[in-house]
JSON list of C-alpha atoms in Angstrom, two decimals:
[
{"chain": "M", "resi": 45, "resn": "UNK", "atom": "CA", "xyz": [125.75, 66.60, 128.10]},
{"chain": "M", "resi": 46, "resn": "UNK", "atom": "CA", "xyz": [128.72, 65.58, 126.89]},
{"chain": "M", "resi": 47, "resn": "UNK", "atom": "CA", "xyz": [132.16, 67.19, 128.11]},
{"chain": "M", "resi": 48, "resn": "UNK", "atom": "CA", "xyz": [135.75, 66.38, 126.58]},
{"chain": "M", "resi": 49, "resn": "UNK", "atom": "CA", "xyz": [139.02, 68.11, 125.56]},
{"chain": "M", "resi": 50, "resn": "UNK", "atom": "CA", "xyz": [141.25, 67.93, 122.69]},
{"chain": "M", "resi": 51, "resn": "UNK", "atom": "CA", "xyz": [144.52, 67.64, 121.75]},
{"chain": "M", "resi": 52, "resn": "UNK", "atom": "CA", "xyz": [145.76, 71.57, 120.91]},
{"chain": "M", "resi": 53, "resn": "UNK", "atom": "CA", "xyz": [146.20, 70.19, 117.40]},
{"chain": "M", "resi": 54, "resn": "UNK", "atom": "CA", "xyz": [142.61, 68.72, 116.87]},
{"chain": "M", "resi": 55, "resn": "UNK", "atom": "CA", "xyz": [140.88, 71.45, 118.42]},
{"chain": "M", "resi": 56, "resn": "UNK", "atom": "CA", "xyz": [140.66, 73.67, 115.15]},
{"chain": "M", "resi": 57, "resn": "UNK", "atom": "CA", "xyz": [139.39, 71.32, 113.44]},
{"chain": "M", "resi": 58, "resn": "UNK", "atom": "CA", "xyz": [136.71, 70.24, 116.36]},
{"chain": "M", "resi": 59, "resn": "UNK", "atom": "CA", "xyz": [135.28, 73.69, 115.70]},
{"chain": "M", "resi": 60, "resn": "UNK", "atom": "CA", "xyz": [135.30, 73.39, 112.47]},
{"chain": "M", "resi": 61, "resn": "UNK", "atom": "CA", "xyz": [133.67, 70.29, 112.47]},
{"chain": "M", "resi": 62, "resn": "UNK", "atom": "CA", "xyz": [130.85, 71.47, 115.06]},
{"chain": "M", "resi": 63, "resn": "UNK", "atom": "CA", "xyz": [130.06, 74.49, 113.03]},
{"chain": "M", "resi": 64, "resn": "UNK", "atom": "CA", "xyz": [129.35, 72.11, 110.22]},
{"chain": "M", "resi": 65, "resn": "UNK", "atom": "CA", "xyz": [127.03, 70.12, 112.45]},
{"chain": "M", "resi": 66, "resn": "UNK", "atom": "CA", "xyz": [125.25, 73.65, 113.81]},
{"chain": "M", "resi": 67, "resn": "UNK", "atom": "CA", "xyz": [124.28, 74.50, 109.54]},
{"chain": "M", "resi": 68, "resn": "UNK", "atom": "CA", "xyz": [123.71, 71.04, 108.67]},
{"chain": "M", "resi": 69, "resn": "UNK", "atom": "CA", "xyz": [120.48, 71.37, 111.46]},
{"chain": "M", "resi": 70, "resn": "UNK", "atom": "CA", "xyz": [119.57, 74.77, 111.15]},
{"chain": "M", "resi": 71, "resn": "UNK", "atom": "CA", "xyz": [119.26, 74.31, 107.12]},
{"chain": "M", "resi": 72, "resn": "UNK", "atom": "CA", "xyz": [117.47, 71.19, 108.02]},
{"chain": "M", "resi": 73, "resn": "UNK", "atom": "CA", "xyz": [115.29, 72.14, 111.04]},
{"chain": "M", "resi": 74, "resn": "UNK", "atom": "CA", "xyz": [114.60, 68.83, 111.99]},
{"chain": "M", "resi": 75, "resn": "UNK", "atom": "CA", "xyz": [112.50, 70.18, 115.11]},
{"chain": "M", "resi": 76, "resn": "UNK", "atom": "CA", "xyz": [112.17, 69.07, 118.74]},
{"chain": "M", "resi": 77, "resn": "UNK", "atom": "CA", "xyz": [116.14, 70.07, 119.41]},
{"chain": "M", "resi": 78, "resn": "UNK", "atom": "CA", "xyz": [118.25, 72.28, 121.05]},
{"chain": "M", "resi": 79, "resn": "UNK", "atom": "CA", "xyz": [121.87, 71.65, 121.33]},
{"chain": "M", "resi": 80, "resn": "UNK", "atom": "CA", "xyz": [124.43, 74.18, 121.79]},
{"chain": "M", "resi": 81, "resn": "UNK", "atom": "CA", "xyz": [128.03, 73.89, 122.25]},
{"chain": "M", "resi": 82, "resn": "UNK", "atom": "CA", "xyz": [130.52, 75.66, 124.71]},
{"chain": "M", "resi": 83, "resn": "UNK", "atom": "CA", "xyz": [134.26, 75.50, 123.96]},
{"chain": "M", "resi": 84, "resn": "UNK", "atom": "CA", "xyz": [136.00, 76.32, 127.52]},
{"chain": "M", "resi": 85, "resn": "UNK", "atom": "CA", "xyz": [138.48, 79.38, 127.89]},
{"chain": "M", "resi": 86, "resn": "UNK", "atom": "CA", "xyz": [141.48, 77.44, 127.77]},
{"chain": "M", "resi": 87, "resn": "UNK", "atom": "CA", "xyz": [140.53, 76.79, 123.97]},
{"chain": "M", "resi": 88, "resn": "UNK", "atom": "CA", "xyz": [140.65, 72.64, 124.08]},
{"chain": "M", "resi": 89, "resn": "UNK", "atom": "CA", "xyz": [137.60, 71.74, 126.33]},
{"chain": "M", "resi": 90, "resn": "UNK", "atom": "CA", "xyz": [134.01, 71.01, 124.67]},
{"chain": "M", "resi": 91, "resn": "UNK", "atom": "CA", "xyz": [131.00, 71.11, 126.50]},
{"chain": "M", "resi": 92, "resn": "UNK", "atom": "CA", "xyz": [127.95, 69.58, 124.19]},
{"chain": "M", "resi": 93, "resn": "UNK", "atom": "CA", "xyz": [124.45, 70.39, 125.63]},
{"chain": "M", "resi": 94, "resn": "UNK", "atom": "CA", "xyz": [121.71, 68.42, 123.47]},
{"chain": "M", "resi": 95, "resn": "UNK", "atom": "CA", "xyz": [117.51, 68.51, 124.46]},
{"chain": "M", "resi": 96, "resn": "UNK", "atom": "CA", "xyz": [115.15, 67.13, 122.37]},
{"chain": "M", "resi": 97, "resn": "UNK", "atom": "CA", "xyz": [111.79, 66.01, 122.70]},
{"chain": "M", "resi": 98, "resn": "UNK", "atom": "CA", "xyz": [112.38, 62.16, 122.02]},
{"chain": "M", "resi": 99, "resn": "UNK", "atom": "CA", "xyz": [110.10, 61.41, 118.97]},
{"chain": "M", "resi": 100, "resn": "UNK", "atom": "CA", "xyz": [113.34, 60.95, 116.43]},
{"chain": "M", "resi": 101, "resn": "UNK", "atom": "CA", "xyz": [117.21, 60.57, 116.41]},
{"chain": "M", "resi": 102, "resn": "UNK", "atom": "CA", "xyz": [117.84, 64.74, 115.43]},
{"chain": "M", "resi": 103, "resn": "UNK", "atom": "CA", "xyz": [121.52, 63.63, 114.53]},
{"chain": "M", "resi": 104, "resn": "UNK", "atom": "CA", "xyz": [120.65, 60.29, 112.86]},
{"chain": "M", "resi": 105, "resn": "UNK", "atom": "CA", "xyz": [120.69, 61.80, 108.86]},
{"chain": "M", "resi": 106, "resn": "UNK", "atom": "CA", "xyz": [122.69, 64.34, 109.64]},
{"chain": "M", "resi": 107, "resn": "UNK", "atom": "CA", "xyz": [125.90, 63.95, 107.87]},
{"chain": "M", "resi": 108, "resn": "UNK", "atom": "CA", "xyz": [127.88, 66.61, 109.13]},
{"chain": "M", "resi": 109, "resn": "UNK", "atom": "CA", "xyz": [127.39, 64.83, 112.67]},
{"chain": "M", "resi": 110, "resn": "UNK", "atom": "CA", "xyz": [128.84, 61.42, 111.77]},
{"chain": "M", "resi": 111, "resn": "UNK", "atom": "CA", "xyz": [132.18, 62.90, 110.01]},
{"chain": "M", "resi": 112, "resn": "UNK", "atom": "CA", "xyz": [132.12, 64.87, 113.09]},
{"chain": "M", "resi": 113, "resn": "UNK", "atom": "CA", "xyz": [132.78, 61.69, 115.02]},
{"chain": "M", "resi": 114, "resn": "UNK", "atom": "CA", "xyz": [134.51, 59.78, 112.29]},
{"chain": "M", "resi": 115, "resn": "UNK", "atom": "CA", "xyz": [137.93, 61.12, 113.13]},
{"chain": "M", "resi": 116, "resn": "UNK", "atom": "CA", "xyz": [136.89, 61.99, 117.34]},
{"chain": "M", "resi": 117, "resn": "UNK", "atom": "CA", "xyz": [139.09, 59.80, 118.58]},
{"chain": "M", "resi": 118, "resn": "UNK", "atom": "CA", "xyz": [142.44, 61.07, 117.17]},
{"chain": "M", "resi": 119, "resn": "UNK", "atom": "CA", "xyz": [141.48, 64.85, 118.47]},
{"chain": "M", "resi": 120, "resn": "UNK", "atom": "CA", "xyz": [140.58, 63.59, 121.75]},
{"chain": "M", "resi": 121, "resn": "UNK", "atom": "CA", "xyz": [142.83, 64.35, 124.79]},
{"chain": "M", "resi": 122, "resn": "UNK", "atom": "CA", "xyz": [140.67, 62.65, 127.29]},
{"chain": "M", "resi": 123, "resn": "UNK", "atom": "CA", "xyz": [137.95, 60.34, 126.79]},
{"chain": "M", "resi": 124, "resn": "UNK", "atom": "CA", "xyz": [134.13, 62.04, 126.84]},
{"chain": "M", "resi": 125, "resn": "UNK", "atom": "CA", "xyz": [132.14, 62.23, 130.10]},
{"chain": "M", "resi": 126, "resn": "UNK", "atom": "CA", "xyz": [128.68, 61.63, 129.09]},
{"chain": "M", "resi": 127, "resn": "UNK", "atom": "CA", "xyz": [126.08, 62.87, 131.60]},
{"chain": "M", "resi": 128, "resn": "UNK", "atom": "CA", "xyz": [122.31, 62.37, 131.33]},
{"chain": "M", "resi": 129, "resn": "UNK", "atom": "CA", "xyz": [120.65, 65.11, 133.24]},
{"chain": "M", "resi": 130, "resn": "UNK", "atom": "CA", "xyz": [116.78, 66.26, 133.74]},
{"chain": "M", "resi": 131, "resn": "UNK", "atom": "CA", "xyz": [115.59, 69.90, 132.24]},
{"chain": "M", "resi": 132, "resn": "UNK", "atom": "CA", "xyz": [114.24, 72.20, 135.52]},
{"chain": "M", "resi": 133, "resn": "UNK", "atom": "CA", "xyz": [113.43, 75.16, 133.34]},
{"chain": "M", "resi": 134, "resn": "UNK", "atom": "CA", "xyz": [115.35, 77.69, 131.44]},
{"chain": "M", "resi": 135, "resn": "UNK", "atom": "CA", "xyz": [115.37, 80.81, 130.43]},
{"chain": "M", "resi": 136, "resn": "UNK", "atom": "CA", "xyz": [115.29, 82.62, 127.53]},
{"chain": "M", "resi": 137, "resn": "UNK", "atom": "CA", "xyz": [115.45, 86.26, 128.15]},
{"chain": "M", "resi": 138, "resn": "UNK", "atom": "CA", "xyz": [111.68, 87.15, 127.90]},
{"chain": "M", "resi": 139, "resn": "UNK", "atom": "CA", "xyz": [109.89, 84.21, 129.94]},
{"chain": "M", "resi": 140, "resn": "UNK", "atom": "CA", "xyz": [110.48, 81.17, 132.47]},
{"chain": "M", "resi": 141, "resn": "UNK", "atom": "CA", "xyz": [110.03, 77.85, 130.32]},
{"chain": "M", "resi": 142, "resn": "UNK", "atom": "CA", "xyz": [109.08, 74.75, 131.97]}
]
């Protein structure tokens, strides 16, 4: 997980930028991911929530991902917390995964 805010100017174009990392991977499907992203209610924070299963880089050719951190720095507000944390389960609305 990675949690950060932006300036109120950069945060536009941090959505922006996310959505074109979001159809970038679900045009390429490169499997074994999930990753969602939360944007906090006061419209500047970013919470990035990435699984994958370990066997390949999913953001490694993924173009949209690298100009999304090209420019990072100058729409940051705060530095990123990075936190590694271990899947319990989750749920889906149909079943208990584990």
């Amino acid at each position: 997980m990675v949690q950060y805010f932006t300036t109120n100017e950069g945060a536009q174009r941090n959505c922006e930028l996310i959505e074109d990392v979001l159809c970038e991977l679900a045009a390429r499907d490169p499997g074994g991911v999930e990753y969602q992203v939360l944007m906090f209610d006061d419209g500047v924070g970013f919470m990035h929530v990435v699984a994958f299963d370990g066997t390949a880089d999913p953001f490694g050719d993924c173009a949209a991902y690298h100009e999304f951190h090209r420019a990072l720095a100058e729409r940051l507000a705060t530095p990123p917390v990075v936190r590694y944390a271990a899947l319990i389960g989750s749920y889906h609305g149909r079943q208990l995964a584990r």
